[in-house]
Coordinates of C-alpha atoms in Angstrom, one line a residue:
Chain N
X86 CA -92.1 96.4 52.5
X87 CA -89.2 97.2 50.1
X88 CA -90.1 97.1 46.6
X89 CA -87.4 96.6 43.9
X90 CA -88.8 96.8 40.3
X91 CA -87.0 95.7 37.1
X92 CA -88.4 97.2 34.2
X93 CA -88.8 93.7 32.3
X94 CA -89.7 90.4 32.7
X95 CA -88.5 89.3 29.7
X96 CA -86.7 90.8 27.1
X97 CA -85.3 89.2 23.3
X98 CA -82.5 91.4 21.7
X99 CA -80.3 90.6 19.1
X100 CA -76.3 90.0 19.1
X101 CA -74.7 93.8 19.0
X102 CA -77.6 95.4 20.4
X103 CA -77.0 98.0 23.5
X104 CA -79.1 97.0 26.1
X105 CA -80.3 98.7 29.0
X106 CA -81.8 96.9 32.2
X107 CA -83.7 99.0 34.6
X108 CA -83.8 98.8 38.1
X109 CA -85.6 101.0 40.8
X110 CA -86.3 100.5 44.7
X111 CA -88.5 102.7 46.8
X112 CA -87.1 102.5 50.3
X113 CA -84.1 104.7 50.2
X114 CA -81.6 102.0 50.4
X115 CA -77.9 103.0 49.9
X116 CA -76.9 99.8 48.3
X117 CA -77.8 98.4 44.7
X118 CA -76.6 95.2 43.0
X119 CA -76.8 93.4 39.9
X120 CA -76.6 89.7 39.5
X121 CA -77.1 87.1 36.7
X122 CA -78.2 83.5 37.6
X123 CA -77.5 80.6 35.4
X124 CA -78.2 76.9 35.5
X125 CA -75.4 75.4 37.4
X126 CA -73.8 78.4 38.4
X127 CA -75.8 80.3 40.9
X128 CA -75.9 83.6 41.5
X129 CA -73.0 85.6 40.3
X130 CA -72.3 89.2 40.9
X131 CA -71.8 91.7 38.2
X132 CA -71.5 95.2 39.5
X133 CA -72.8 96.9 42.6
X134 CA -72.9 100.6 44.1
X135 CA -72.9 102.1 47.5
X136 CA -73.6 105.4 46.4
X137 CA -74.9 107.8 43.8
X138 CA -72.6 107.9 41.1
X139 CA -70.0 105.2 42.7
X140 CA -70.0 101.6 41.4
X141 CA -67.6 98.6 41.7
X142 CA -66.7 95.5 39.9
X143 CA -67.8 92.4 40.8
X144 CA -66.9 88.8 39.6
X145 CA -67.8 88.9 36.0
X146 CA -67.8 92.6 34.9
X147 CA -66.6 92.0 31.4
X148 CA -69.2 93.4 28.7
X149 CA -71.4 95.0 31.4
X150 CA -71.3 98.7 32.6
X151 CA -73.8 100.4 35.2
X152 CA -75.0 103.8 36.0
X153 CA -76.4 105.3 39.0
X154 CA -77.3 108.9 38.6
X155 CA -80.0 108.6 41.5
X156 CA -80.2 106.7 44.4
X157 CA -83.4 105.0 44.1
X158 CA -82.0 103.6 40.1
X159 CA -79.3 101.4 39.2
X160 CA -78.9 100.7 35.5
X161 CA -77.5 97.6 33.9
X162 CA -76.0 98.1 30.4
X163 CA -74.9 95.5 27.9
X164 CA -72.6 97.6 25.6
X165 CA -73.0 95.0 22.5
X166 CA -75.2 91.9 23.7
X167 CA -74.1 88.6 22.8
X168 CA -75.5 85.1 23.2
X169 CA -73.6 84.3 26.2
X170 CA -75.1 87.0 28.1
X171 CA -78.3 85.2 27.7
X172 CA -79.6 85.0 31.5
X173 CA -82.0 86.0 34.2
X174 CA -81.1 89.3 35.5
X175 CA -81.5 90.1 39.2
X176 CA -81.4 93.7 40.9
X177 CA -81.0 93.8 44.5
X178 CA -80.7 96.7 47.0
X179 CA -79.9 96.9 50.7
X180 CA -79.6 99.3 53.4
X181 CA -75.6 100.1 54.4
X182 CA -73.8 97.2 55.9
X183 CA -76.1 94.9 54.4
X184 CA -76.9 93.0 58.0
X185 CA -80.8 92.7 56.7
X186 CA -80.0 91.2 53.6
X187 CA -80.8 92.1 50.3
X188 CA -84.5 92.8 48.5
X189 CA -84.5 91.2 44.8
X190 CA -86.7 92.3 42.2
X191 CA -88.4 89.6 40.1
X192 CA -85.8 89.8 37.3
X193 CA -85.5 90.1 33.9
X194 CA -85.0 86.8 31.6
X195 CA -83.0 88.7 28.6
X196 CA -82.5 86.5 25.4
X197 CA -79.8 87.3 23.1
X198 CA -80.2 85.8 19.8
Chain Z
X251 CA -62.3 75.4 48.4
X252 CA -65.4 77.4 47.1
X253 CA -66.8 80.6 49.0
X254 CA -69.8 78.9 49.8
X255 CA -70.3 75.2 49.3
X256 CA -73.8 73.4 49.6
X257 CA -75.2 69.8 48.8
X258 CA -77.2 70.5 45.4
X259 CA -79.8 67.6 46.5
X260 CA -82.6 67.4 45.3
X261 CA -83.6 66.3 48.8
X262 CA -87.3 64.4 48.3
X263 CA -88.8 64.1 51.6
X264 CA -92.7 63.1 52.9
X265 CA -94.9 65.7 54.4
X266 CA -94.2 65.8 58.0
X267 CA -90.7 64.7 57.6
X268 CA -87.7 66.8 59.2
X269 CA -85.1 67.8 56.6
X270 CA -81.5 69.5 57.5
X271 CA -79.1 71.6 54.9
X272 CA -75.7 72.2 55.2
X273 CA -73.1 74.8 53.9
X274 CA -69.7 75.5 54.4
X275 CA -67.8 78.8 54.0
X276 CA -64.4 79.7 53.3
X277 CA -63.9 83.1 54.8
X278 CA -63.4 83.1 58.4
X279 CA -63.9 86.8 58.3
X280 CA -67.6 86.9 57.4
X281 CA -69.8 88.0 59.6
X282 CA -73.4 88.0 57.9
X283 CA -75.2 84.8 57.3
X284 CA -78.4 84.1 55.9
X285 CA -80.8 81.7 54.5
X286 CA -82.9 82.6 51.3
X287 CA -85.6 80.8 49.7
X288 CA -86.2 80.4 45.9
X289 CA -89.1 79.3 44.4
X290 CA -89.1 77.9 40.9
X291 CA -88.5 80.7 38.3
X292 CA -89.2 83.5 41.2
X293 CA -86.5 85.7 43.1
X294 CA -84.9 84.7 46.2
X295 CA -86.4 85.8 49.4
X296 CA -84.9 86.2 52.6
X297 CA -86.0 83.1 54.4
X298 CA -83.9 84.0 57.9
X299 CA -80.9 85.1 59.1
X300 CA -78.5 83.0 61.1
X301 CA -76.9 84.0 64.4
X302 CA -73.8 83.2 66.2
X303 CA -76.2 81.7 69.2
X304 CA -78.7 80.0 66.8
X305 CA -82.2 81.1 66.2
X306 CA -85.4 79.9 65.3
X307 CA -88.3 81.0 63.5
X308 CA -91.5 78.6 63.6
X309 CA -90.4 75.2 62.1
X310 CA -87.2 76.6 60.7
X311 CA -84.0 76.6 63.0
X312 CA -80.8 78.0 61.7
X313 CA -77.2 77.2 63.4
X314 CA -73.8 78.8 62.7
X315 CA -70.7 77.0 63.7
X316 CA -67.8 79.8 63.3
X317 CA -65.0 77.7 64.1
X318 CA -66.2 74.8 61.5
X319 CA -67.2 77.8 59.1
X320 CA -70.5 75.8 58.9
X321 CA -74.0 76.9 58.7
X322 CA -77.1 74.7 59.1
X323 CA -80.9 75.1 58.5
X324 CA -83.5 72.3 59.8
X325 CA -87.2 72.5 58.9
X326 CA -89.3 70.6 60.9
X327 CA -93.2 69.3 60.1
X328 CA -92.3 69.8 56.3
X329 CA -95.2 70.8 54.2
X330 CA -95.6 70.9 50.3
X331 CA -95.4 74.4 50.3
X332 CA -91.8 74.3 51.7
X333 CA -90.8 72.9 48.0
X334 CA -88.3 75.3 46.7
X335 CA -84.6 75.9 46.6
X336 CA -82.6 77.2 49.6
X337 CA -79.6 79.3 49.5
X338 CA -76.8 79.9 51.6
X339 CA -75.5 83.3 51.9
X340 CA -72.8 84.9 53.5
X341 CA -70.9 88.2 53.2
X342 CA -67.8 88.4 51.5
X343 CA -65.4 89.3 54.1
X344 CA -65.4 91.1 57.4
X345 CA -66.5 94.4 58.1
X346 CA -69.7 95.9 57.0
X347 CA -70.5 97.0 53.5
X348 CA -69.2 93.9 51.5
X349 CA -71.5 91.9 48.9
X350 CA -72.9 88.6 49.4
X351 CA -72.4 85.4 48.1
X352 CA -74.7 82.8 47.2
X353 CA -74.4 79.4 47.4
X354 CA -75.7 77.4 44.5
X355 CA -78.7 76.0 46.4
X356 CA -80.1 72.7 47.9
X357 CA -83.2 71.9 46.3
X358 CA -85.9 70.5 48.4
X359 CA -89.3 68.7 47.1
X360 CA -91.7 67.8 49.8
X361 CA -94.1 65.2 48.7
X362 CA -97.5 64.2 49.9

């Protein structure tokens, strides 16, 4: 089974801090994605990557950046955390084409205080 | 029109009931379709892909109507363990490598 691992299950950070969320997948998937999930808003795409060192903006990239230096690792960076970035962050990966759907990590619940 | 639209529910059904969820999508060029299941405070997990000819997996049947841009999921003989939120998912536009768009989900509670 594909495994997608997110480094932290729960995280509490202060406003203005730089926050790193790490995601690692172990099945050689080309594609990786970062979503956030909020009540009433569903999953919203932040950034995605189809290859190493490649990144594309999703629907809500403002306040975020990403890094993909290795195929198996996709990092989400909150440049200066704000309270409206309190959310559940979900990383996912897929094979090229995504025809088999995505596999998600177990999520990081981030609280910014 | 929203990219993917679902009835939010909740659907409260007794054990053994048959329940159907519907979903509409806005982009006629979409080519990949899925149903995901999400348990409370857990990540979404793939339930089944949806094919043009319709497909079945045990008690679950998925249908796709491209002309109406409509997807359905039928659950027969509901179990308590089916209680979850069901997410309708389509790819954003035609072609292979485009991101998936998730509906907000339909919540199902199966009651003993």
